[in-house]
JSON list of C-alpha atoms in Angstrom, two decimals:
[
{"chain": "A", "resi": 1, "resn": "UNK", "atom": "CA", "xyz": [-39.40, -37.64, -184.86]},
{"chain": "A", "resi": 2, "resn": "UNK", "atom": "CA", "xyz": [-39.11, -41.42, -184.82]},
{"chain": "A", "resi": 3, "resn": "UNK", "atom": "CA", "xyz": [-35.80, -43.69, -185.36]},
{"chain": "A", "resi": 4, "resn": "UNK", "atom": "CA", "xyz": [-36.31, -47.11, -186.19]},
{"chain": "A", "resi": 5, "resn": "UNK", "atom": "CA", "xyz": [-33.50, -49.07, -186.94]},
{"chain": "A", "resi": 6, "resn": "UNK", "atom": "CA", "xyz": [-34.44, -52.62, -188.26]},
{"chain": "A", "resi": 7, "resn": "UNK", "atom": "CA", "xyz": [-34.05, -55.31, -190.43]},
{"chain": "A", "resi": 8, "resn": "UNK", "atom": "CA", "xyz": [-37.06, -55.17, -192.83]},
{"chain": "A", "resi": 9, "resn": "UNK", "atom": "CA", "xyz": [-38.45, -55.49, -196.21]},
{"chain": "A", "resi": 10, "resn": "UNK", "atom": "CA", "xyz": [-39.79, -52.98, -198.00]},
{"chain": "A", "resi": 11, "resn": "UNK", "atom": "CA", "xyz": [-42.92, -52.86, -200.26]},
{"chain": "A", "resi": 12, "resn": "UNK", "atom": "CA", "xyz": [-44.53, -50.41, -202.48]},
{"chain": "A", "resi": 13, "resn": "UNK", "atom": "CA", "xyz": [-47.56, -50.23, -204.57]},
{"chain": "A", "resi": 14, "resn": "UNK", "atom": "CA", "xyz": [-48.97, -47.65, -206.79]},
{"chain": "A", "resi": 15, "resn": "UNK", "atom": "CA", "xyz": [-48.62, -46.23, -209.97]},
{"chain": "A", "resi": 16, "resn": "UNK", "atom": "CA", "xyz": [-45.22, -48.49, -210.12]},
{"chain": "A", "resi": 17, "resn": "UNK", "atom": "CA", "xyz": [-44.55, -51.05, -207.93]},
{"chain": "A", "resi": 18, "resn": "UNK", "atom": "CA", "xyz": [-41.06, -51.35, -206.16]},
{"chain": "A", "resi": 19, "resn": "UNK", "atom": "CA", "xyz": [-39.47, -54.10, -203.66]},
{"chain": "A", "resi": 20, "resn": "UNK", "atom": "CA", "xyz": [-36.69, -54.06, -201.32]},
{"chain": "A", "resi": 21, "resn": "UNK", "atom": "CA", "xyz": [-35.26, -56.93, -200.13]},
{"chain": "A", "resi": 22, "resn": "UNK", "atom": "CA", "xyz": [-34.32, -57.81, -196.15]},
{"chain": "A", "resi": 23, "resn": "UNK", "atom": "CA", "xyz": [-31.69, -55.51, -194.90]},
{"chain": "A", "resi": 24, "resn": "UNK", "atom": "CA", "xyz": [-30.89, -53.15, -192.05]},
{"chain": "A", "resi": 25, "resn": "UNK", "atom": "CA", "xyz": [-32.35, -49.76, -192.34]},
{"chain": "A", "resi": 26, "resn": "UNK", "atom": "CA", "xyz": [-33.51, -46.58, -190.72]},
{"chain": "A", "resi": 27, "resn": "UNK", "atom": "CA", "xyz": [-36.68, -45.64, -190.80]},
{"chain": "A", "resi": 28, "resn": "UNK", "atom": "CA", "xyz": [-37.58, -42.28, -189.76]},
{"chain": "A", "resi": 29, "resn": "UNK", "atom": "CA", "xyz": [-41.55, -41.15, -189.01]},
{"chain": "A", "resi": 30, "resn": "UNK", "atom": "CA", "xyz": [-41.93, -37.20, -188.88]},
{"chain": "A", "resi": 31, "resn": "UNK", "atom": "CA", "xyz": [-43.99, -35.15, -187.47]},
{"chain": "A", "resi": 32, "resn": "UNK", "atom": "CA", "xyz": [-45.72, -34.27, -190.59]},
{"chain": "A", "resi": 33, "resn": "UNK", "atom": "CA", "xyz": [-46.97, -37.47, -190.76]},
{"chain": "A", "resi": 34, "resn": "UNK", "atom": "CA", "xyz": [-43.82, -38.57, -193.79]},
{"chain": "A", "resi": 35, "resn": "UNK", "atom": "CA", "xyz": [-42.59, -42.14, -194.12]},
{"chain": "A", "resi": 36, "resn": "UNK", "atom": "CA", "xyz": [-38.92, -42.32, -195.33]},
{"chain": "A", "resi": 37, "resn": "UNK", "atom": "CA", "xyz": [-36.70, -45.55, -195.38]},
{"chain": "A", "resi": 38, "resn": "UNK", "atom": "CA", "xyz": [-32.83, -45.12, -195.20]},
{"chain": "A", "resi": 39, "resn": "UNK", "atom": "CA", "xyz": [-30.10, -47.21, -196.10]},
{"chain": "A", "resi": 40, "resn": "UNK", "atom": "CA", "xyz": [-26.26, -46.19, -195.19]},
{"chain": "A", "resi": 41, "resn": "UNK", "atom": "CA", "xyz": [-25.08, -45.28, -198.83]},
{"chain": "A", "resi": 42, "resn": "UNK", "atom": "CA", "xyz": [-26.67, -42.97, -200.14]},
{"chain": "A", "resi": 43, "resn": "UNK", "atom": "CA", "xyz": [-26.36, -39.69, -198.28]},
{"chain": "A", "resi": 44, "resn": "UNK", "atom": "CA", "xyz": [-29.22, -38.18, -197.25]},
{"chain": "A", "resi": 45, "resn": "UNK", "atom": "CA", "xyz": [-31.96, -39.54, -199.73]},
{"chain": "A", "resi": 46, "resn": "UNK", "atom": "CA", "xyz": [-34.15, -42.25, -198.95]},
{"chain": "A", "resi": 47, "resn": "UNK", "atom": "CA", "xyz": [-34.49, -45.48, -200.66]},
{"chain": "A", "resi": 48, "resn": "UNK", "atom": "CA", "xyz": [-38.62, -44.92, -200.74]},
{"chain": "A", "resi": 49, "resn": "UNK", "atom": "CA", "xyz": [-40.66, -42.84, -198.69]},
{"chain": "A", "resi": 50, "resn": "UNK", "atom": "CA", "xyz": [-44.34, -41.19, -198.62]},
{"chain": "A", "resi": 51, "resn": "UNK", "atom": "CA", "xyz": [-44.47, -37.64, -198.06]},
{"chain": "A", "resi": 52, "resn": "UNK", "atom": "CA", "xyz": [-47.72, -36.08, -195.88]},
{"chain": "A", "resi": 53, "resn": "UNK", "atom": "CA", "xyz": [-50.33, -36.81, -195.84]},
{"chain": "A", "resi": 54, "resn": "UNK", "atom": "CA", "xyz": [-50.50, -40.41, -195.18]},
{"chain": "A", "resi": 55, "resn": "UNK", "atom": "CA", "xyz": [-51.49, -42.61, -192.49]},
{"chain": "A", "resi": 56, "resn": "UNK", "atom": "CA", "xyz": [-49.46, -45.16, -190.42]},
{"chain": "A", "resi": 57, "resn": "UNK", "atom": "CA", "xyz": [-51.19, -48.69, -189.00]},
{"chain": "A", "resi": 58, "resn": "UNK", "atom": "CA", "xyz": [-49.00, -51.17, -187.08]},
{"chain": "A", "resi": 59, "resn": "UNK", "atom": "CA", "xyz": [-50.18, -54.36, -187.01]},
{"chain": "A", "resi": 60, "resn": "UNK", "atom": "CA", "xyz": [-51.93, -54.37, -190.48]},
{"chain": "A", "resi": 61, "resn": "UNK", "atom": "CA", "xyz": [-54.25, -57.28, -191.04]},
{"chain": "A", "resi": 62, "resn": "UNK", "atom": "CA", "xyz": [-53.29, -58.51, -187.34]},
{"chain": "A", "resi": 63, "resn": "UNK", "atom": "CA", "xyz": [-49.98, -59.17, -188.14]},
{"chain": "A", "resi": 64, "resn": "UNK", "atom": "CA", "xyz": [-47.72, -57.19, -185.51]},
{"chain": "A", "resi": 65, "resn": "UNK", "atom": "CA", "xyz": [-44.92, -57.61, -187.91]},
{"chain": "A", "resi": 66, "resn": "UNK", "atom": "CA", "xyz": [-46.41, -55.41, -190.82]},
{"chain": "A", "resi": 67, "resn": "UNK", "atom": "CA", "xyz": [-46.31, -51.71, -190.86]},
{"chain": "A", "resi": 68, "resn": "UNK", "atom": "CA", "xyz": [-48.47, -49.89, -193.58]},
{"chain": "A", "resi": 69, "resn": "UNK", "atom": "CA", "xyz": [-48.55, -46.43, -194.55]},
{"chain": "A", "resi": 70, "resn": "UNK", "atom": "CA", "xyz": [-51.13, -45.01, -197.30]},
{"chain": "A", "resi": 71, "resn": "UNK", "atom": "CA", "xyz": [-51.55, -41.44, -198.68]},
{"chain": "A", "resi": 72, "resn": "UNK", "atom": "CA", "xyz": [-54.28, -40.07, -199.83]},
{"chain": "A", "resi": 73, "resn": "UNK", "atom": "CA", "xyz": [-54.24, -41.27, -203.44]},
{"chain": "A", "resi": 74, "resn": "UNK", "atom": "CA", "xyz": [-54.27, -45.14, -201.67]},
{"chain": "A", "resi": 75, "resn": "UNK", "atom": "CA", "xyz": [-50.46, -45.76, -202.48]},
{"chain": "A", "resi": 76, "resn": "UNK", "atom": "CA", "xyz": [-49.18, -48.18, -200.15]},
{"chain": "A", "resi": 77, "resn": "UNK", "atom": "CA", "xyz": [-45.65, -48.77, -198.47]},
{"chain": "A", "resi": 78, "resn": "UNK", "atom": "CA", "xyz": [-45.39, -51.79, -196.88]},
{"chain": "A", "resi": 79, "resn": "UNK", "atom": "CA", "xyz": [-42.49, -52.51, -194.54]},
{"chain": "A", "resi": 80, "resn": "UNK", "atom": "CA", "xyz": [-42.18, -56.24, -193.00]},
{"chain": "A", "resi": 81, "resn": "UNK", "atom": "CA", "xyz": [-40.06, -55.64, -189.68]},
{"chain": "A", "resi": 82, "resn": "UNK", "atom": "CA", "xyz": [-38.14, -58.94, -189.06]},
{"chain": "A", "resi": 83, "resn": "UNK", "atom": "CA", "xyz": [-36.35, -57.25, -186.07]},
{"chain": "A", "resi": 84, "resn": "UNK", "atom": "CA", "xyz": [-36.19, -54.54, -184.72]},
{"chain": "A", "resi": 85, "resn": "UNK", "atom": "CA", "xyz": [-33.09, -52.91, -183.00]},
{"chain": "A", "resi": 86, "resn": "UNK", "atom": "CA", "xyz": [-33.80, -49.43, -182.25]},
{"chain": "A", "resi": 87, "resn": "UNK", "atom": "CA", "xyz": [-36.93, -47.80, -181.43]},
{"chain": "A", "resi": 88, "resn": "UNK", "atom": "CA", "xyz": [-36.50, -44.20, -180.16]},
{"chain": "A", "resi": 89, "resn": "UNK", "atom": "CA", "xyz": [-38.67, -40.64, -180.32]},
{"chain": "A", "resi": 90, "resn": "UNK", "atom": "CA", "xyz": [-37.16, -37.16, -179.70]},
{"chain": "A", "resi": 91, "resn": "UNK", "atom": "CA", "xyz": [-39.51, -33.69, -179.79]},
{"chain": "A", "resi": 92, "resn": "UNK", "atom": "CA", "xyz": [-37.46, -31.68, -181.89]},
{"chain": "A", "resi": 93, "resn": "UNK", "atom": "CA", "xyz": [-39.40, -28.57, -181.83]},
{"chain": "A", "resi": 94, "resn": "UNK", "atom": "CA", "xyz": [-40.30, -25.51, -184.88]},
{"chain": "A", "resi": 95, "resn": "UNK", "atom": "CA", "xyz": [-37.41, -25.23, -187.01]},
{"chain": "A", "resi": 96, "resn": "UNK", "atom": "CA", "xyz": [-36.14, -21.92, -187.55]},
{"chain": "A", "resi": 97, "resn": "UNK", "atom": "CA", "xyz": [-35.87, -22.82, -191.21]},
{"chain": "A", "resi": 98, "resn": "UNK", "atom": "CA", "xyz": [-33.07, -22.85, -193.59]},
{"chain": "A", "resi": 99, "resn": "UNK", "atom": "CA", "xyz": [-31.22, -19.82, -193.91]},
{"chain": "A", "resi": 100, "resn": "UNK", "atom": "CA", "xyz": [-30.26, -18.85, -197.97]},
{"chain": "A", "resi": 101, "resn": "UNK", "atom": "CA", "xyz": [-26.91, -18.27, -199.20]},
{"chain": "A", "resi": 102, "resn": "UNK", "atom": "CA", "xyz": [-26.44, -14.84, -200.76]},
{"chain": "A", "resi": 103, "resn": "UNK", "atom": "CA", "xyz": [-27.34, -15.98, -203.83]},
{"chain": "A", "resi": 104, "resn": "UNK", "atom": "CA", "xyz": [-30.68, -17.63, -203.58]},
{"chain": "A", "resi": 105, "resn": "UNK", "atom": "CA", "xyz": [-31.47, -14.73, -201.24]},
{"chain": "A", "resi": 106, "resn": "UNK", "atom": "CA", "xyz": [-30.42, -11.93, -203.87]},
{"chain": "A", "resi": 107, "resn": "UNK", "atom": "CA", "xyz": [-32.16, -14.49, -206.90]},
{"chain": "A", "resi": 108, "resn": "UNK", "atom": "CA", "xyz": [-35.31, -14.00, -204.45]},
{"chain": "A", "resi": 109, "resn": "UNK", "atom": "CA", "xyz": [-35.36, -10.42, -204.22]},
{"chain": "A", "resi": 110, "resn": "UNK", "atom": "CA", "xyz": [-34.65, -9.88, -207.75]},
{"chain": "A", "resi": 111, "resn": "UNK", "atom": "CA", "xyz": [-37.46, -12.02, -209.24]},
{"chain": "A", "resi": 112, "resn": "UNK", "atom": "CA", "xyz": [-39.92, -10.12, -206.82]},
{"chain": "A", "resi": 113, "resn": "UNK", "atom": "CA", "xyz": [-38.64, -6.87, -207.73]},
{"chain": "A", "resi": 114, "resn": "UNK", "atom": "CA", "xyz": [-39.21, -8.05, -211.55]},
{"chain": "A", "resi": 115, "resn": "UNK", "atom": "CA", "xyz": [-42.01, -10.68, -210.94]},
{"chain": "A", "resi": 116, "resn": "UNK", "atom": "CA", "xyz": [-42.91, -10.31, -214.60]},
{"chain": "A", "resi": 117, "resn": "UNK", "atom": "CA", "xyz": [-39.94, -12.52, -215.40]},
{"chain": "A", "resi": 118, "resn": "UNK", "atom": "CA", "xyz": [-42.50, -15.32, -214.55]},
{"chain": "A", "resi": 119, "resn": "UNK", "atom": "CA", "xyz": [-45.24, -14.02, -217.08]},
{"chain": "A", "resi": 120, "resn": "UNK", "atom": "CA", "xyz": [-47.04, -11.15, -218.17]},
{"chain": "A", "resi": 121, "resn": "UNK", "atom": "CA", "xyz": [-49.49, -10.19, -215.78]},
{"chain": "A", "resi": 122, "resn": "UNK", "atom": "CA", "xyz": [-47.88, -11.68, -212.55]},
{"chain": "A", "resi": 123, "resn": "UNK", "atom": "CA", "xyz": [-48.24, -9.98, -209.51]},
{"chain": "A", "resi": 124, "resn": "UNK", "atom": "CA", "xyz": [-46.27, -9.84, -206.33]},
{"chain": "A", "resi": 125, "resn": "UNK", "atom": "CA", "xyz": [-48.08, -10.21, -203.14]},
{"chain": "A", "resi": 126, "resn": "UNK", "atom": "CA", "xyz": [-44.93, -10.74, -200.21]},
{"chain": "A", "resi": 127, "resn": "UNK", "atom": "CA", "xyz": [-41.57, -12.51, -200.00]},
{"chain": "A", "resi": 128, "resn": "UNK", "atom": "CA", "xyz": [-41.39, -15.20, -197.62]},
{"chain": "A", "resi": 129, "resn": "UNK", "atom": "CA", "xyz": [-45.15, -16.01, -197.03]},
{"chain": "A", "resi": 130, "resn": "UNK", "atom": "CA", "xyz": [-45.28, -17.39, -193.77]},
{"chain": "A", "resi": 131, "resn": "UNK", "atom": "CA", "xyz": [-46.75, -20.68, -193.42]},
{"chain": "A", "resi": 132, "resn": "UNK", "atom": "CA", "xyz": [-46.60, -23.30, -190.43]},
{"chain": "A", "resi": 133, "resn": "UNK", "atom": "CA", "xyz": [-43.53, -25.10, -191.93]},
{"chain": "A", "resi": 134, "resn": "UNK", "atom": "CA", "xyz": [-41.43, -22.06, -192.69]},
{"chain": "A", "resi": 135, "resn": "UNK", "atom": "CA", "xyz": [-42.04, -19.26, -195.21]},
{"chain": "A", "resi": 136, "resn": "UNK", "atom": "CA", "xyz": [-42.97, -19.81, -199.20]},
{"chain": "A", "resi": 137, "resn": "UNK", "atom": "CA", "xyz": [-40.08, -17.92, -200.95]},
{"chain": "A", "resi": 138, "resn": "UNK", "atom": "CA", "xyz": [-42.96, -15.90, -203.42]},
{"chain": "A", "resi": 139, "resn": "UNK", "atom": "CA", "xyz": [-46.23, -15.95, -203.34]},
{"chain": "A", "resi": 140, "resn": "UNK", "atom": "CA", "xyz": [-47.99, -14.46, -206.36]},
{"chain": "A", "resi": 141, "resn": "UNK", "atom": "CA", "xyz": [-50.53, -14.52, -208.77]},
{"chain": "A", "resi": 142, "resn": "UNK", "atom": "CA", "xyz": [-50.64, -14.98, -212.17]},
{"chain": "A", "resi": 143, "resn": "UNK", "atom": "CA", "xyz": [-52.46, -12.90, -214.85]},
{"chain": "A", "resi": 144, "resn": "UNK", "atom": "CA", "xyz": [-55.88, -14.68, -214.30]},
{"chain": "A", "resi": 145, "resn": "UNK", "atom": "CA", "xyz": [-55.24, -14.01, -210.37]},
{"chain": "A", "resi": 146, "resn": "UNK", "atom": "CA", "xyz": [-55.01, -17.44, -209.54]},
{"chain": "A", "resi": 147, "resn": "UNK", "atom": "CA", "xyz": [-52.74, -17.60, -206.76]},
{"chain": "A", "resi": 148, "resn": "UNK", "atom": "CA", "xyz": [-48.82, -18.91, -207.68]},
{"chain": "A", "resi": 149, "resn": "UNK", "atom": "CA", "xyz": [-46.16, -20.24, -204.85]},
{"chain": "A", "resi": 150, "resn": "UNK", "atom": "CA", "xyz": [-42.62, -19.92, -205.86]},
{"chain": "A", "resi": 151, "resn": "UNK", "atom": "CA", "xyz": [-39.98, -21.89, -204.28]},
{"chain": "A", "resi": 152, "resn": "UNK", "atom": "CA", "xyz": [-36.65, -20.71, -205.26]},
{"chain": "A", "resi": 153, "resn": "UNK", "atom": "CA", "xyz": [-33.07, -22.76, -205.47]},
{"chain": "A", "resi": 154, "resn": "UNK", "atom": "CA", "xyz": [-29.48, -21.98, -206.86]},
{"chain": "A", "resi": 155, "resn": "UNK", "atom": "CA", "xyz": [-29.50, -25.73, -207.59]},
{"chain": "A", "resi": 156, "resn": "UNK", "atom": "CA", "xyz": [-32.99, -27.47, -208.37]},
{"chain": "A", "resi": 157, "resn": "UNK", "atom": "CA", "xyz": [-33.15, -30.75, -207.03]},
{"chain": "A", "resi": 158, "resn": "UNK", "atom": "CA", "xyz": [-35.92, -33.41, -205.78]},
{"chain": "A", "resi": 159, "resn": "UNK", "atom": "CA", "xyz": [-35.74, -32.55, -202.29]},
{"chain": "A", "resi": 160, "resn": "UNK", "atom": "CA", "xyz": [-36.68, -28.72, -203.63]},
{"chain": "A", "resi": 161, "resn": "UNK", "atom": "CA", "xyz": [-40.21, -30.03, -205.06]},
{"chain": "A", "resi": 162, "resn": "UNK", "atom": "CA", "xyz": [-40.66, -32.02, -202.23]},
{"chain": "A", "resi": 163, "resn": "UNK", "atom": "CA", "xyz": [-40.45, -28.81, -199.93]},
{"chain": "A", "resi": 164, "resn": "UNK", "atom": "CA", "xyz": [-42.86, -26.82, -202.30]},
{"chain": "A", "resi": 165, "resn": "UNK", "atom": "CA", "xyz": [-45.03, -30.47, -202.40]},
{"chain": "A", "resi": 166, "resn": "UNK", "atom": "CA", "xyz": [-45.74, -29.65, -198.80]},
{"chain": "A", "resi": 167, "resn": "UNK", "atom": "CA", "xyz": [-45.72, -25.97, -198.67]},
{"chain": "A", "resi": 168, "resn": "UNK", "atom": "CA", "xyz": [-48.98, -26.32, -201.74]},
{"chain": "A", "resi": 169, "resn": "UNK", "atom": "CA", "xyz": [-50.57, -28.83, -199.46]},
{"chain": "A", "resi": 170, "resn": "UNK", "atom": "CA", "xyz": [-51.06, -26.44, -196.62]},
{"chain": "A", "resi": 171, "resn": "UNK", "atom": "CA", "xyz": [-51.69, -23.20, -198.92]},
{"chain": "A", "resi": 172, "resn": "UNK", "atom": "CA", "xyz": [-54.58, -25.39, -200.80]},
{"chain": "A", "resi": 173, "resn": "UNK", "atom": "CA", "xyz": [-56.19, -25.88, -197.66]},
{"chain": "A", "resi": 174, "resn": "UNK", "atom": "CA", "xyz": [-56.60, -21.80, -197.34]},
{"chain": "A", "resi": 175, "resn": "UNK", "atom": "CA", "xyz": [-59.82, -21.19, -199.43]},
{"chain": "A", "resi": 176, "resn": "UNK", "atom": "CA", "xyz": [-58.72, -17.45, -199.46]},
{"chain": "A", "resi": 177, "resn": "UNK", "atom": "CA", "xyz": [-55.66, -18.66, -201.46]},
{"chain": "A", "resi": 178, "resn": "UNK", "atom": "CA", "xyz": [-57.24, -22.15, -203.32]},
{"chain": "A", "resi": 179, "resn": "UNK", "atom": "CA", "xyz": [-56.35, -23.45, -205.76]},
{"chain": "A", "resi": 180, "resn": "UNK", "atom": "CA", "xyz": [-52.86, -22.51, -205.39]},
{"chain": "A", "resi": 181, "resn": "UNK", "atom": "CA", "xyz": [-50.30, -23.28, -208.47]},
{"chain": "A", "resi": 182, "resn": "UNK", "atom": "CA", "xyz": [-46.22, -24.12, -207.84]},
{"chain": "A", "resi": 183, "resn": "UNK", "atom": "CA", "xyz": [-43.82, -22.69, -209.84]},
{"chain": "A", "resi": 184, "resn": "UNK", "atom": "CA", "xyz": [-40.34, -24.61, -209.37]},
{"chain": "A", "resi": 185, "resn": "UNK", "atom": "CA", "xyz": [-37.17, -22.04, -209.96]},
{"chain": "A", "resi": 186, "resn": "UNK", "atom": "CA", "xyz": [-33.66, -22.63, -209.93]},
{"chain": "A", "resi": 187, "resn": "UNK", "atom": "CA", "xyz": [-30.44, -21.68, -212.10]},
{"chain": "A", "resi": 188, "resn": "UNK", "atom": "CA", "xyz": [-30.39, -25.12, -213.02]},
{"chain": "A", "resi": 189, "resn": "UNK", "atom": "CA", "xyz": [-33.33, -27.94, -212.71]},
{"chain": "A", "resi": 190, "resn": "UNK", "atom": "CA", "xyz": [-31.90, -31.71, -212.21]},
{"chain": "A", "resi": 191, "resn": "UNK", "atom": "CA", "xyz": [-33.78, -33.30, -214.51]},
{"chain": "A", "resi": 192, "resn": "UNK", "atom": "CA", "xyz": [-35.19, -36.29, -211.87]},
{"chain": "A", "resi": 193, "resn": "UNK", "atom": "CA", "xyz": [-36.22, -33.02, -210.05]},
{"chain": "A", "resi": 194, "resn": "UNK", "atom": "CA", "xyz": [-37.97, -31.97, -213.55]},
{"chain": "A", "resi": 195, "resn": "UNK", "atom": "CA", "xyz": [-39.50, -35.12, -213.85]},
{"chain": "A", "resi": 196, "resn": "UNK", "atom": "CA", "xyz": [-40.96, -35.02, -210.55]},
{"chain": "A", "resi": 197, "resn": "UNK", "atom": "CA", "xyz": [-42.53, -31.14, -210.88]},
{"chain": "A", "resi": 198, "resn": "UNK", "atom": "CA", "xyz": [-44.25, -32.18, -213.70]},
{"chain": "A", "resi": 199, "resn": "UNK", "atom": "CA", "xyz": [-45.68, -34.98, -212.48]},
{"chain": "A", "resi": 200, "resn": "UNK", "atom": "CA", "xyz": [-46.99, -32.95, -209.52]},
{"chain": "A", "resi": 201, "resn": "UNK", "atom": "CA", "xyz": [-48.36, -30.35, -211.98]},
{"chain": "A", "resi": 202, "resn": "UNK", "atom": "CA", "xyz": [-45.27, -27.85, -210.64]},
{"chain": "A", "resi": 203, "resn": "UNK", "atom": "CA", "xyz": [-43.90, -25.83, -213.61]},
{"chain": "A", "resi": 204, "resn": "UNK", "atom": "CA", "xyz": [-40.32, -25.22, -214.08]},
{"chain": "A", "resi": 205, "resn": "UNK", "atom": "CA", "xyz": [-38.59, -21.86, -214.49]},
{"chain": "A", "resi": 206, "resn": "UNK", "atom": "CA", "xyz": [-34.57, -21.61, -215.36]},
{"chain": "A", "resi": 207, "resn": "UNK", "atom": "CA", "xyz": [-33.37, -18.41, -214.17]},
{"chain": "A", "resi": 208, "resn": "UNK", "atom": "CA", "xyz": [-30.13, -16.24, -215.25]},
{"chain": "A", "resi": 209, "resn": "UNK", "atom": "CA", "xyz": [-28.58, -14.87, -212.05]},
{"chain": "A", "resi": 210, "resn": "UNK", "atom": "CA", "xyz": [-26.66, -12.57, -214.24]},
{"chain": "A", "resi": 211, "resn": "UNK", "atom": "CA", "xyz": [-29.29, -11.00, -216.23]},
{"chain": "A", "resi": 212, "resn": "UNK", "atom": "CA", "xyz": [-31.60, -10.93, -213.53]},
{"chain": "A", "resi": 213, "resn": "UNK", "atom": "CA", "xyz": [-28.78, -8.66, -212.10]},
{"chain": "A", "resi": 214, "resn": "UNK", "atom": "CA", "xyz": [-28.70, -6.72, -215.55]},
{"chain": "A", "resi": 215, "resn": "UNK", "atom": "CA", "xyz": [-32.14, -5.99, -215.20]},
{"chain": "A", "resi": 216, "resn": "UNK", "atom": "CA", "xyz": [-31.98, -4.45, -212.06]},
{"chain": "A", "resi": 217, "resn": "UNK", "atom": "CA", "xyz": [-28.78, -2.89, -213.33]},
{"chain": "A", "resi": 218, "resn": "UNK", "atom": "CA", "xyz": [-30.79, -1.11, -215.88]},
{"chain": "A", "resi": 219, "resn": "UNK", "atom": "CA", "xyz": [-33.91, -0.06, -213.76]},
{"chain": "A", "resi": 220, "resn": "UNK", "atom": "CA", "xyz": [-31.39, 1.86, -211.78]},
{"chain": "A", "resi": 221, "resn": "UNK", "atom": "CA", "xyz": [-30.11, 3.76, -214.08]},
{"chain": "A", "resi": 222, "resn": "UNK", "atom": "CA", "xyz": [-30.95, 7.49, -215.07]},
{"chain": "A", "resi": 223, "resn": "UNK", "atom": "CA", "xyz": [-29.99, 7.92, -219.02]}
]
């Protein structure tokens, strides 16, 4: 991972087009290629970023000043450095992943135990489908046997599609799995994170941790 701390301006152009004015930021550059500039007020999310994969040129149009960063649908983020004051890389390794709180774990075995809750004719094929950024929660298919990744949140917020965003981009490049649909699923969607699913072609499922629970409550019984 990159730090940069310096004071820049920030430009972006694509479907909408967005300005920031001069100020000191951080800017961190990941490993996975992502572009995300940070101001100190707002927690952990970034003012505007470009999630992988997109490319970084320094020096664009032989200006040393200009960085530019482009994905693959030619969106641009332009950030004039005016000075820089911290320039710094650190290795930090795999991540072990994040590890679930009881109830996103137990919300993730009970929608595989009862992977119909999805649709009729869904189809489990594993729990925590490994990938080289961590493991996809569910990975299914649907009744036409198109494959279906499921990433799975108590609380469904933007940084939740962005993880599935990137977990699709690696399963689509599988042609054993491709194409392979997202299905967003939470006990309750933020609608900016809504917004954002269905703009990425993700759908959205609202599930009920308690009658999840009363459907396993009733497979187990006898009479």
């Amino acid at each position: 991972m990159r730090l940069v701390i310096a004071r820049c301006s920030v430009d972006y152009a694509g479907r909408l087009t967005a300005h920031l004015p001069s100020a000191p930021r951080l800017i961190l550059v990941k490993a996975d290629g992502s572009v995300s500039i940070h101001a100190d007020d707002r927690a952990y999310k970034p003012l505007n970023w470009m999630s992988p994969p997109c490319s970084l040129k320094e020096g664009a149009d032989g200006d040393e000043g200009v960085w530019t960063v482009v994905n693959k649908a030619g969106e641009k983020l332009i950030i004039t450095m005016e000075e820089i004051m911290h320039d710094s890389s650190h290795e930090l390794g795999v991540d072990p992943g994040l590890i679930k709180d009881g109830v996103e774990a137990h919300l993730q075995e009970l929608l595989a135990d009862r992977i119909e809750t999805l649709g009729d004719g869904y189809t489990l094929i594993r729990r925590e489908y490994p990938t080289a950024i961590g493991p996809v929660d569910i990975l299914c298919r649907d009744a036409d046997g198109a494959t279906v990744a499921v990433e799975i949140k108590r609380r469904g917020e933007i940084d939740g599609v962005e993880q599935l965003t990137r977990y699709l981009e690696l399963l689509n490049r599988d042609p054993h799995l491709a194409p392979v649909k997202g299905v967003f699923a939470a006990q309750e969607i933020k609608p900016q994170a809504r917004v954002l699913a269905t703009d990425r072609g993700i759908d959205c499922v609202v599930l009920d941790y308690d009658a999840l629970r009363g459907i396993e409550d009733d497979k187990l019984r006898l009479f």
